[in-house]
PDB file of C-alpha atoms in Angstrom:
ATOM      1  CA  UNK Y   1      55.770  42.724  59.870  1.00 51.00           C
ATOM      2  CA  UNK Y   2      52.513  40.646  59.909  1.00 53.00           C
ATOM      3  CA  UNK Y   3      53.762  38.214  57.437  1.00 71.00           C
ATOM      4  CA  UNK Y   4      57.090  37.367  59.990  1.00 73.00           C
ATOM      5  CA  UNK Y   5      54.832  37.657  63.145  1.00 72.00           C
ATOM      6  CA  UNK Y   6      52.465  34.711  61.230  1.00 77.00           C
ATOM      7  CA  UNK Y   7      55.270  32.785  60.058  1.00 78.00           C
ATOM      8  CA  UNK Y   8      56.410  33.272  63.474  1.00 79.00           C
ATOM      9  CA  UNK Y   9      53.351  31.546  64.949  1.00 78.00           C
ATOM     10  CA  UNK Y  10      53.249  29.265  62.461  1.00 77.00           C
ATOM     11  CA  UNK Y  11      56.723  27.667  63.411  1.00 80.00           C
ATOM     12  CA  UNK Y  12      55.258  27.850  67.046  1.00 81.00           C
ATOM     13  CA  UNK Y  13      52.746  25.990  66.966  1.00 82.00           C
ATOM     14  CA  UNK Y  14      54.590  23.278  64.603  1.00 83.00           C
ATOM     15  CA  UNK Y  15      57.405  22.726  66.585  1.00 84.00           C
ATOM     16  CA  UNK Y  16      55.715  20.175  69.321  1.00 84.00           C
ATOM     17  CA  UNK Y  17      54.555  18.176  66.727  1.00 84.00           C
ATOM     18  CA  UNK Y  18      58.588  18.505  65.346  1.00 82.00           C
ATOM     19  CA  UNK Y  19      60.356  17.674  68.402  1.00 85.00           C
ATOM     20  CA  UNK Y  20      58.093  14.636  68.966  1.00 86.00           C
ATOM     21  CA  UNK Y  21      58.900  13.489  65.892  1.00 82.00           C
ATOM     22  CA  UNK Y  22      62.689  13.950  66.565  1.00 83.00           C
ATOM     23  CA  UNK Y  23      62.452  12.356  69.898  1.00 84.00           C
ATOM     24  CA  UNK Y  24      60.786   9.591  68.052  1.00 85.00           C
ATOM     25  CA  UNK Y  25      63.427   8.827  65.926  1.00 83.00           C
ATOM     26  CA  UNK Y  26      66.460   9.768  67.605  1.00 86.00           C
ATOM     27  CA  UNK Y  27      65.827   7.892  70.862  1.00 87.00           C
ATOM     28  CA  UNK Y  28      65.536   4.330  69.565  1.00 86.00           C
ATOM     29  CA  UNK Y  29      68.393   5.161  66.990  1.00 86.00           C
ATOM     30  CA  UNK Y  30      70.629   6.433  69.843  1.00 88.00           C
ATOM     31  CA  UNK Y  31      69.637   3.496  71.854  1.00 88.00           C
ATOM     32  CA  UNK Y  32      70.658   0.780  68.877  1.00 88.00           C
ATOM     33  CA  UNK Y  33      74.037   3.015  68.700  1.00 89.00           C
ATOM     34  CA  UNK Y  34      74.663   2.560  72.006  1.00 90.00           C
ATOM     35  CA  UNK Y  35      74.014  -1.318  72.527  1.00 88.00           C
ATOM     36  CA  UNK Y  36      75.765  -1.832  69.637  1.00 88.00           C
ATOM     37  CA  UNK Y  37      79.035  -0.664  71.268  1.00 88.00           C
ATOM     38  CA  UNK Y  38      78.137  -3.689  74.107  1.00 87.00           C
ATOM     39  CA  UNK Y  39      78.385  -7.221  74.741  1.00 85.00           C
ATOM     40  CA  UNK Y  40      74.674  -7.075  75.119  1.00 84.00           C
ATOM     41  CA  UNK Y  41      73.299 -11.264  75.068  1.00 83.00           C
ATOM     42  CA  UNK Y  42      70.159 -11.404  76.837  1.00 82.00           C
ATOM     43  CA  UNK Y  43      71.393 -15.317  78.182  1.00 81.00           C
ATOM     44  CA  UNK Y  44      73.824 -13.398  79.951  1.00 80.00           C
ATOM     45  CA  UNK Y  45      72.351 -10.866  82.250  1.00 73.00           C
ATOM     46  CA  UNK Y  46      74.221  -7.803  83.735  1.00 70.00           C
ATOM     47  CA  UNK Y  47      77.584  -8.767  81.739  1.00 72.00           C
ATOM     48  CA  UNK Y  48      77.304  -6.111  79.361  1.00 74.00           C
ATOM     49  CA  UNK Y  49      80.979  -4.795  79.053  1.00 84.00           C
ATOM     50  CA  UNK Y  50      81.907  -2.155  76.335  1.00 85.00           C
ATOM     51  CA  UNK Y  51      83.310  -3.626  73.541  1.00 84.00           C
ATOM     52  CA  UNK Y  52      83.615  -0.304  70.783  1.00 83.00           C
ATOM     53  CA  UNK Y  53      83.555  -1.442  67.005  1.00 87.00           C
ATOM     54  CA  UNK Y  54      83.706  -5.399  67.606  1.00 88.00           C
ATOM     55  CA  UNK Y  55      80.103  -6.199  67.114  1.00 87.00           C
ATOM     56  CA  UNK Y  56      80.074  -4.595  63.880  1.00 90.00           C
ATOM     57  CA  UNK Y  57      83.678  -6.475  62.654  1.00 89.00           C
ATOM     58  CA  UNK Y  58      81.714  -9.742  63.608  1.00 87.00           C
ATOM     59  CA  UNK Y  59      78.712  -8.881  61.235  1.00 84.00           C
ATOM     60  CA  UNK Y  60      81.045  -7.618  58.441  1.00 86.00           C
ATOM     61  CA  UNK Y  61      83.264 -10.860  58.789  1.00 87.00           C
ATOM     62  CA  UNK Y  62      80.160 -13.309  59.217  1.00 85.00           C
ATOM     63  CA  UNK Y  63      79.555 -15.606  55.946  1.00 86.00           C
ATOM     64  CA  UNK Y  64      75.686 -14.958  56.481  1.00 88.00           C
ATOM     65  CA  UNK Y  65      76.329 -11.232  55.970  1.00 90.00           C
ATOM     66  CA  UNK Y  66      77.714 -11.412  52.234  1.00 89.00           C
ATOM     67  CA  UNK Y  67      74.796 -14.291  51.378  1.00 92.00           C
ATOM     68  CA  UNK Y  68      72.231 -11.770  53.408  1.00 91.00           C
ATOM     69  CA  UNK Y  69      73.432  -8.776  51.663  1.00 90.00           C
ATOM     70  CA  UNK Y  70      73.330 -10.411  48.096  1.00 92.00           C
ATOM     71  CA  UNK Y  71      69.520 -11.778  48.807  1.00 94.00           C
ATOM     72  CA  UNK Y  72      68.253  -8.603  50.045  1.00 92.00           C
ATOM     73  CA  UNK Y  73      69.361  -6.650  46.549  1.00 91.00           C
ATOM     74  CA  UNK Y  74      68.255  -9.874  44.708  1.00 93.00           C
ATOM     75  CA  UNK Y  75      65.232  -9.633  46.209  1.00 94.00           C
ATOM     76  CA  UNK Y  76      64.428  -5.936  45.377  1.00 92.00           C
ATOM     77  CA  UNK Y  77      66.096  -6.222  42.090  1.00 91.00           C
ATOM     78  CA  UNK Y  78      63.509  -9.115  41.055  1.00 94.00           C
ATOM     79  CA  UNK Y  79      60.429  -7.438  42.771  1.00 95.00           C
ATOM     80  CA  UNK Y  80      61.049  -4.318  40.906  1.00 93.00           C
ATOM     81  CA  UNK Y  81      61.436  -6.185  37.564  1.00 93.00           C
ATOM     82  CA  UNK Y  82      58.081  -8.119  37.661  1.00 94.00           C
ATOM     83  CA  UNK Y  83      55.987  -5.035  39.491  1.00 94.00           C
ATOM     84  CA  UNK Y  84      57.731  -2.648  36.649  1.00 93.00           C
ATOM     85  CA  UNK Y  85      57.088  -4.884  33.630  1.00 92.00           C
ATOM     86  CA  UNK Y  86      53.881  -6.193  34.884  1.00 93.00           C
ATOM     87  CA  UNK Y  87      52.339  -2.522  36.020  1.00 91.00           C
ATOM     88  CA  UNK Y  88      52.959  -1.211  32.888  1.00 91.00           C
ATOM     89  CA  UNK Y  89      51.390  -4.193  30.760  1.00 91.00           C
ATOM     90  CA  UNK Y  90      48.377  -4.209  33.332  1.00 89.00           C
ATOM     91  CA  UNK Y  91      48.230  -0.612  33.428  1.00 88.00           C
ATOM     92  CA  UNK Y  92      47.624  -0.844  28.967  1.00 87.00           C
ATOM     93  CA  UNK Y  93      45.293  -3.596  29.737  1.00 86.00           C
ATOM     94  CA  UNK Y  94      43.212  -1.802  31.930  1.00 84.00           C
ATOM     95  CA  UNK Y  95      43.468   1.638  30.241  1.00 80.00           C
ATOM     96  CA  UNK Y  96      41.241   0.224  27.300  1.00 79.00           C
ATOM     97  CA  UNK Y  97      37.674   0.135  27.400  1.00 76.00           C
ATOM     98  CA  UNK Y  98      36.013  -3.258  28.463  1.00 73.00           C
ATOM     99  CA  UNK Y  99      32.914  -4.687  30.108  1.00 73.00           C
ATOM    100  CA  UNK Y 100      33.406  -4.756  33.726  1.00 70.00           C
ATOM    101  CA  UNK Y 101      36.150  -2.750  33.772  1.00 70.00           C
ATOM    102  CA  UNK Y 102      35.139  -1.694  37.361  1.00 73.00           C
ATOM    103  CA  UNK Y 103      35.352  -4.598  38.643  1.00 79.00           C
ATOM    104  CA  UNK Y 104      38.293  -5.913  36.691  1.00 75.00           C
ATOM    105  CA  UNK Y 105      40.160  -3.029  38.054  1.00 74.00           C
ATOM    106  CA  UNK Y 106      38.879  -3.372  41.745  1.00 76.00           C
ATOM    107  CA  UNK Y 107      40.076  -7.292  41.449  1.00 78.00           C
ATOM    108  CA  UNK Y 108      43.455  -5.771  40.745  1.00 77.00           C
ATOM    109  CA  UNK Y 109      44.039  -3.660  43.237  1.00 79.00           C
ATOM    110  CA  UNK Y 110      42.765  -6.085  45.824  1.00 78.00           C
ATOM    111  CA  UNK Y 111      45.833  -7.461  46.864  1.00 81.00           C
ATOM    112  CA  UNK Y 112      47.396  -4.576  47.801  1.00 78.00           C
ATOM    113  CA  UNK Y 113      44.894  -4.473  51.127  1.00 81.00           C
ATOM    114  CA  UNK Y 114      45.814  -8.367  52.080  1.00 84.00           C
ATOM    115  CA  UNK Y 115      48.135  -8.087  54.910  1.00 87.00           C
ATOM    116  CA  UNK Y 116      51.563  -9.745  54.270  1.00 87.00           C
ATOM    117  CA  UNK Y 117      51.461 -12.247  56.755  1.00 90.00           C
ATOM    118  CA  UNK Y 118      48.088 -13.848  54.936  1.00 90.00           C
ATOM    119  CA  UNK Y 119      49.143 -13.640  51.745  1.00 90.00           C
ATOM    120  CA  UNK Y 120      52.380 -15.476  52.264  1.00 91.00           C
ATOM    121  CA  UNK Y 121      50.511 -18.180  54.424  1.00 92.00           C
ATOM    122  CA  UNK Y 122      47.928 -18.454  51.451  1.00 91.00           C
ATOM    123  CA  UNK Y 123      50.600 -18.709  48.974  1.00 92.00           C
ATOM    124  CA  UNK Y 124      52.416 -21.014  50.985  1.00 91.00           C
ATOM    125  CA  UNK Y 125      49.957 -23.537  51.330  1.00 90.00           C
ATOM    126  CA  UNK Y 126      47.344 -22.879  48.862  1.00 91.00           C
ATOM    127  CA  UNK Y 127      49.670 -22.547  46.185  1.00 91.00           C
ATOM    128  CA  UNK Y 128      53.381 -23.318  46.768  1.00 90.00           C
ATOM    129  CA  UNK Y 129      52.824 -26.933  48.703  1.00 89.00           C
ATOM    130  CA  UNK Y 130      53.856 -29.652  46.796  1.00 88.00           C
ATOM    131  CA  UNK Y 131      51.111 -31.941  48.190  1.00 86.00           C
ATOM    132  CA  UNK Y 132      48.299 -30.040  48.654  1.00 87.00           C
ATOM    133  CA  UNK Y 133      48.876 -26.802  46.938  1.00 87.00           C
ATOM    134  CA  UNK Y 134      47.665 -25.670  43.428  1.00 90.00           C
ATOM    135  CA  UNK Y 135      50.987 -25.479  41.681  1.00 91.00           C
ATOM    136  CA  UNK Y 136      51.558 -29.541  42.535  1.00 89.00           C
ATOM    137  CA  UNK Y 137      47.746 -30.656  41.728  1.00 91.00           C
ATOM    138  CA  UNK Y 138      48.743 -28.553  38.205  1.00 92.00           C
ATOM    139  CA  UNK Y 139      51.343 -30.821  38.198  1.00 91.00           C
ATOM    140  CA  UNK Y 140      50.495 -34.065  38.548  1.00 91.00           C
ATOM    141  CA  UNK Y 141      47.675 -33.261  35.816  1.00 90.00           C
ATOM    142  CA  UNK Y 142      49.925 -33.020  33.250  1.00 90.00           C
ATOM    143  CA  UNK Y 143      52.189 -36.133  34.463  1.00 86.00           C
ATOM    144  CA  UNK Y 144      54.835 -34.082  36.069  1.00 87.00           C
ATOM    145  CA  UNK Y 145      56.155 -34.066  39.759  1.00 89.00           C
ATOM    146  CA  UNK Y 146      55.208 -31.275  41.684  1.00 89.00           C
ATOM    147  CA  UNK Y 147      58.100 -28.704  42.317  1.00 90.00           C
ATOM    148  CA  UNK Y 148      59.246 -28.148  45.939  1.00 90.00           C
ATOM    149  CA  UNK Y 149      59.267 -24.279  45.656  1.00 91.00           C
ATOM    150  CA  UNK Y 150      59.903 -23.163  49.185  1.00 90.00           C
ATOM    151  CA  UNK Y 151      63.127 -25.677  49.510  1.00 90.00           C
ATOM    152  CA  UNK Y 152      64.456 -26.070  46.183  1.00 90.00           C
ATOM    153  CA  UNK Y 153      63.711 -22.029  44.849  1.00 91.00           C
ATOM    154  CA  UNK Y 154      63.049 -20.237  48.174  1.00 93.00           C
ATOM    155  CA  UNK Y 155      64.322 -16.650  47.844  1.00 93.00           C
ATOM    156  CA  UNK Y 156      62.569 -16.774  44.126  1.00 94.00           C
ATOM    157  CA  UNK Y 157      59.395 -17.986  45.674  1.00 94.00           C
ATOM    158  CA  UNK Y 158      59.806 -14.841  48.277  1.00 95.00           C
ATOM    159  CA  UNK Y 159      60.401 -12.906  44.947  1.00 95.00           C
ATOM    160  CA  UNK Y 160      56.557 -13.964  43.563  1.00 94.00           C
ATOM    161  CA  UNK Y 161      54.681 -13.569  46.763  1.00 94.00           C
ATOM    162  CA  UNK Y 162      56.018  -9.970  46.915  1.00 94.00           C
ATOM    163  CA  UNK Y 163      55.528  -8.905  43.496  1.00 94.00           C
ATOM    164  CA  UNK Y 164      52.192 -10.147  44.141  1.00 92.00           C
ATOM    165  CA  UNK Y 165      51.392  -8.106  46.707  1.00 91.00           C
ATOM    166  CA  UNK Y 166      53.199  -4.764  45.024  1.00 93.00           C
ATOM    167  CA  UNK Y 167      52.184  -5.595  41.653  1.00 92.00           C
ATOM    168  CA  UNK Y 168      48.520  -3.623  42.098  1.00 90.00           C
ATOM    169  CA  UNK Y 169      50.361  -0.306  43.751  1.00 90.00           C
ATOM    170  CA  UNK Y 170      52.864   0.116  40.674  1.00 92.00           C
ATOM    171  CA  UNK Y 171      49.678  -0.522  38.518  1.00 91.00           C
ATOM    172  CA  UNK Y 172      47.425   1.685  39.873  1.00 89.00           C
ATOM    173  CA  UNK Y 173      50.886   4.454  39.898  1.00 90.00           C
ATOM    174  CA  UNK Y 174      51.162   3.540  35.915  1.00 91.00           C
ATOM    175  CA  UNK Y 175      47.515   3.613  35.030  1.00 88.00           C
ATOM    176  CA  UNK Y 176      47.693   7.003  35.786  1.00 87.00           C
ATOM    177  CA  UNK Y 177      50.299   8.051  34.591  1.00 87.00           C
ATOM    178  CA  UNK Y 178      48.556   6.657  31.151  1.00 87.00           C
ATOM    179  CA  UNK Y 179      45.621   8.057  31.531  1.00 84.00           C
ATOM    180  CA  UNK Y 180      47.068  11.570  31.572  1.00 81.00           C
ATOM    181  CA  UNK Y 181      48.608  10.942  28.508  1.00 78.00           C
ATOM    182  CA  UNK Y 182      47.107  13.489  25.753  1.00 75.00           C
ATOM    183  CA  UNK Y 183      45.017  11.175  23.575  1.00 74.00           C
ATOM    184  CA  UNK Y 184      45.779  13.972  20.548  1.00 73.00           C
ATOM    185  CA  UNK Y 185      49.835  12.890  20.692  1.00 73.00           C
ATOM    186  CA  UNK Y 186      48.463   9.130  20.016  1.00 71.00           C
ATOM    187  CA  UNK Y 187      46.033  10.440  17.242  1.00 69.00           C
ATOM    188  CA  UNK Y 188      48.663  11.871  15.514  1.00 76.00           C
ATOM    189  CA  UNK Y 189      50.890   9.182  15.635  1.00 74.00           C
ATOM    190  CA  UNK Y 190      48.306   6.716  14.151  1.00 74.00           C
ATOM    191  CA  UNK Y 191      47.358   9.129  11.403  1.00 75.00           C
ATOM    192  CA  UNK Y 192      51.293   9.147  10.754  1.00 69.00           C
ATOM    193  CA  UNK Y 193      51.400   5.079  10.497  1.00 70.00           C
ATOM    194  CA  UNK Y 194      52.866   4.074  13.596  1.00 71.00           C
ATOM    195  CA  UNK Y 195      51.349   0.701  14.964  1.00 74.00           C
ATOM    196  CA  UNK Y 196      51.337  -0.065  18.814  1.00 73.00           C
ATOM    197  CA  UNK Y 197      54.880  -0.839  19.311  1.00 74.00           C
ATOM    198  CA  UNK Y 198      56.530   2.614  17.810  1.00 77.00           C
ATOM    199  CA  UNK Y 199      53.627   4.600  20.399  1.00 78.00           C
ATOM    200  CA  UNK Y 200      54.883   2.546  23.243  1.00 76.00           C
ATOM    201  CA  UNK Y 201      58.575   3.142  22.687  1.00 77.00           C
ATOM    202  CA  UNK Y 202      58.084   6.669  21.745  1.00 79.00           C
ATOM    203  CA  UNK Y 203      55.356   8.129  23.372  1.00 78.00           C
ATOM    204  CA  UNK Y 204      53.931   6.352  26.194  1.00 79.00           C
ATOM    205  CA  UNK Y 205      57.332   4.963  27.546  1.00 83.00           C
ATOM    206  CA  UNK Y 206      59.374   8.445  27.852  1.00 81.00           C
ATOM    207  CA  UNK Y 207      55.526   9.823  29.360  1.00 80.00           C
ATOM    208  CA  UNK Y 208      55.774   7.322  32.037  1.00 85.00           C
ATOM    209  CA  UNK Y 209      59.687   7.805  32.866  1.00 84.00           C
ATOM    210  CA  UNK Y 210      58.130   9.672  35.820  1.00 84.00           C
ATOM    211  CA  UNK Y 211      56.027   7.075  37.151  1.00 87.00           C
ATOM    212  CA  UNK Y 212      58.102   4.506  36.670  1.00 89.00           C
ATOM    213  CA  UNK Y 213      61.015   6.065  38.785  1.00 86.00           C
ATOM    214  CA  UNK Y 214      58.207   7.054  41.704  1.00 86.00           C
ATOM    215  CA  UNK Y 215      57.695   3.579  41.733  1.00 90.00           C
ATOM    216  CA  UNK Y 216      60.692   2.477  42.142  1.00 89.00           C
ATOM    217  CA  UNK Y 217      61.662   4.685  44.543  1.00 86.00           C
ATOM    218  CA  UNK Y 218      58.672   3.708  47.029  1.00 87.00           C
ATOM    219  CA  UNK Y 219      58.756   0.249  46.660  1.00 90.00           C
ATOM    220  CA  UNK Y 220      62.624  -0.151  47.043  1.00 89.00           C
ATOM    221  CA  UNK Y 221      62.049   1.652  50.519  1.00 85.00           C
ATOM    222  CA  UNK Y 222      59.624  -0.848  51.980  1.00 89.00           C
ATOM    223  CA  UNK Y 223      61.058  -3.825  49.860  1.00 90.00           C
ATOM    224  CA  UNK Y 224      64.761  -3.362  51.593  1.00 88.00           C
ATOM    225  CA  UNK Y 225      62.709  -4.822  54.493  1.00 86.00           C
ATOM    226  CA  UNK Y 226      60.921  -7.049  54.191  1.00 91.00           C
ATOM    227  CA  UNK Y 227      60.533  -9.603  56.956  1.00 91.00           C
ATOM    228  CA  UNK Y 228      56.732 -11.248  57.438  1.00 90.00           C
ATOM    229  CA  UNK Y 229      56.851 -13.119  54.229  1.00 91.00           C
ATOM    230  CA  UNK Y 230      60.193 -14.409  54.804  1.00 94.00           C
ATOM    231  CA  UNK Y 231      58.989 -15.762  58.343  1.00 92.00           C
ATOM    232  CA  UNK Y 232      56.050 -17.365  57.614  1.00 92.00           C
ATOM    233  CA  UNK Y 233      57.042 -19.315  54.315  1.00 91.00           C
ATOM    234  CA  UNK Y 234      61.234 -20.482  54.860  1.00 91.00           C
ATOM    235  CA  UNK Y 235      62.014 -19.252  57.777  1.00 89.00           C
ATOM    236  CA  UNK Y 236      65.255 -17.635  55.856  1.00 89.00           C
ATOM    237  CA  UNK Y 237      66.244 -21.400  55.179  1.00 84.00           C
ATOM    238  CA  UNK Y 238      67.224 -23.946  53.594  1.00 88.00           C
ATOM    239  CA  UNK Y 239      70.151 -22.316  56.229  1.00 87.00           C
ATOM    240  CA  UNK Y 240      70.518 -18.834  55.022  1.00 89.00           C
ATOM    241  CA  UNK Y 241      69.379 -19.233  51.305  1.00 91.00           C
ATOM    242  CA  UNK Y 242      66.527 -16.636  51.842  1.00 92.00           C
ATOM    243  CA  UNK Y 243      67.704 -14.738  54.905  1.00 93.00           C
ATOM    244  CA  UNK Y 244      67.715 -11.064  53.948  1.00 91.00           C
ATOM    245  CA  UNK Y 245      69.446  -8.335  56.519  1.00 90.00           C
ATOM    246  CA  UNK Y 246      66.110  -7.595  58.040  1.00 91.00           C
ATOM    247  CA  UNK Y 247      65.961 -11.277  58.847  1.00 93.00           C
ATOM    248  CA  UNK Y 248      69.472 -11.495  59.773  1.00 91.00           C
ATOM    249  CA  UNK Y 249      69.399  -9.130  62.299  1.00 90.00           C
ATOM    250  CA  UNK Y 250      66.331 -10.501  63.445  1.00 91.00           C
ATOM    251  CA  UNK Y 251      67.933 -13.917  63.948  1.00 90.00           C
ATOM    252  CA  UNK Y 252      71.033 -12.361  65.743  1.00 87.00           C
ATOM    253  CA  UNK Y 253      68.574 -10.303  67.981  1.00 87.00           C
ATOM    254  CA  UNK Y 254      65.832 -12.310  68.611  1.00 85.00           C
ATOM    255  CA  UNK Y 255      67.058 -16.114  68.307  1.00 86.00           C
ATOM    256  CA  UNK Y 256      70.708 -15.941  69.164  1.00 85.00           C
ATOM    257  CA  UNK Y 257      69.595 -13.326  72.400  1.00 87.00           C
ATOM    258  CA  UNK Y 258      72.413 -11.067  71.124  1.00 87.00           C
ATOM    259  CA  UNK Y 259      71.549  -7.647  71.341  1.00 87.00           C
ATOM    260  CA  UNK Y 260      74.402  -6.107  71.004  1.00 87.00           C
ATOM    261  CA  UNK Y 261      75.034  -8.128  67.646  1.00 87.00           C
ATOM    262  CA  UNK Y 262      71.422  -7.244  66.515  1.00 88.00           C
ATOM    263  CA  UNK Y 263      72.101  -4.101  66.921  1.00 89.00           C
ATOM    264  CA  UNK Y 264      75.285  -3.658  65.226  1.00 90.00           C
ATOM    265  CA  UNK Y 265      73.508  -5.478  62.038  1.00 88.00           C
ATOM    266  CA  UNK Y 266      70.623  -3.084  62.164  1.00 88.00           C
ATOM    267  CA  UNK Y 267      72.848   0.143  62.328  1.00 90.00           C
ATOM    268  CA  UNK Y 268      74.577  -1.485  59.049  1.00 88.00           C
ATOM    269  CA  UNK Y 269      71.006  -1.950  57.698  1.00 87.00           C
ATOM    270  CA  UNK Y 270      69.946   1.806  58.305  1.00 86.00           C
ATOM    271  CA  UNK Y 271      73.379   2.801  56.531  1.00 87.00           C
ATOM    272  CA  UNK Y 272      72.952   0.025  53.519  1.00 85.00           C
ATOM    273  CA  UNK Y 273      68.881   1.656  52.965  1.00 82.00           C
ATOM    274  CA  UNK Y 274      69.629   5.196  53.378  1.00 82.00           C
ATOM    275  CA  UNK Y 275      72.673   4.951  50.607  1.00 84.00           C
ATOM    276  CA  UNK Y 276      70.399   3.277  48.712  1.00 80.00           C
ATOM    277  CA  UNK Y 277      67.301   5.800  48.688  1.00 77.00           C
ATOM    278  CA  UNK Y 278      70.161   8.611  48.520  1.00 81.00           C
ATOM    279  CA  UNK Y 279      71.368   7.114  45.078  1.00 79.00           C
ATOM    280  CA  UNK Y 280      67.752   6.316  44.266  1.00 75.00           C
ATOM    281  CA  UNK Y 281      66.799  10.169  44.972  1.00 73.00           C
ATOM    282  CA  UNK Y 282      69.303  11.826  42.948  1.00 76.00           C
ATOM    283  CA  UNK Y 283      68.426   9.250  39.857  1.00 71.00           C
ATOM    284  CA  UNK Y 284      64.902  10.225  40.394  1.00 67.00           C
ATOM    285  CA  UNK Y 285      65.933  14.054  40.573  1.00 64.00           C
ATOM    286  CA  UNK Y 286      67.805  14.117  37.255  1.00 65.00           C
ATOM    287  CA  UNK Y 287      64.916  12.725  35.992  1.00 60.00           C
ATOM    288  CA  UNK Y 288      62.270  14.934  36.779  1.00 57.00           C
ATOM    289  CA  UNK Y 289      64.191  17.565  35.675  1.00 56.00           C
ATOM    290  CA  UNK Y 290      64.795  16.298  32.251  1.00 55.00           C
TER     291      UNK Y 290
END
């Protein structure tokens, strides 16, 4: 009787905290639902008639939803690659002993706490611009023209200032995954002959299955939208070569003045993410039950 009467109490005292939570979500979601169902342009005010599912056959039909929809998975697809591979080659770097190896690893997590914003302005001009930027002055050294990054490779230019930024999270996930490895599994591979390529395919790979799906898992969340970077460096241009659906809803919304549109295009955006984390979930959960 105690135990129900505290369990009891327990779901008391929670459920504030629960239904501001709910309220939290559900009222701007219900909100986007219903001014999606509207001729909602902000140019036009008061005209708001209903128009049902035509908002969202626009965004399906639209050319820039396709080229959107292909960026934003070629975006995370190429993010994950370069965080993956690089994590787990930093994350063996770093695991051995070395002088400094504080401050080696406190210089790699450091870009992990630059905000996004920064980082793609530093990258942008400090690095990426063909006049003034690193990248060109590299260039020119060797007797080559400098490479207009931002207009002639912009979505892959988005793809290394992002990895950039993730690259120290899925290192710092990795390294310790590593360093809970049993050091008496590698031991008695060595004393059985295996060099460094057999212990990384057999025994440090399969122990950092689990890591390596965590990471994925958390990164593809945040990286299905992403917006700042794209922004601040091409604006989603040259016309809609780096435009992801976060941007393209924020064009619709925000540029064009069409709510209703927006809206429509961020309903298909919540759908598109949640499939994706669903899928992403169950992979995950076959895995840690292996």
């Amino acid at each position: 009787m105690a135990t129900q009467h505290s369990r009891a109490a327990a779901r008391l005292m929670i459920s504030p905290a629960v239904v501001v939570l709910l309220l939290w979500m559900i009222v701007p979601l219900a909100l986007t639902l219903y001014f999606s169902t509207l001729r909602y342009n902000l140019l036009m005010p008061g005209a708001n008639p209903f128009v049902g599912l035509e908002n969202y056959r626009y965004f399906f039909t639209d050319p820039a939803f396709t080229t959107a929809l292909v960026n934003t998975l070629l975006l995370v697809g190429g993010v994950l690659v370069i965080t993956v591979g690089g994590g787990i080659a930093l994350a063996l770097l770093l695991d051995q002993e070395m002088f400094g190896q504080g401050i080696v690893r406190l210089l790699v997590i450091a870009p992990f706490f630059v905000m996004p914003t920064v980082s793609a302005l530093v990258w942008k001009n400090m690095f990426m611009d063909p006049v003034n930027g690193l990248f060109g002055y590299i260039a020119r050294a060797f007797g080559a023209q400098p490479f207009e990054w931002l207009t002639a490779a912009p979505l892959f230019s988005i793809i290394l200032i992002v990895s950039w930024q993730w690259l120290p999270f899925a290192t710092l996930i990795l390294l310790t995954a590593i360093q809970s490895l049993s050091s008496e599994q590698l031991e008695a591979a060595e004393m059985d002959g295996a060099g460094f390529g057999s212990k990384f395919l057999w025994i440090i790979l399969p122990h950092l299955a689990r890591a390596i799906t965590v990471v994925i898992l958390i990164q593809t969340i945040f990286l299905l939208s992403i917006f700042a970077e794209i922004l601040v460096t091409t604006g989603g241009g040259p016309g809609v070569a780096s435009t992801n659906l976060t941007y393209l809803v924020y064009i619709q919304s925000l540029l064009q003045f069409d709510v209703g549109l927006g809206s429509a295009g961020g309903v298909v955006a919540i759908v598109l993410a949640n499939i994706v984390a669903i899928f992403l979930m169950r992979m995950i959960g076959k895995n840690l039950d292996a």
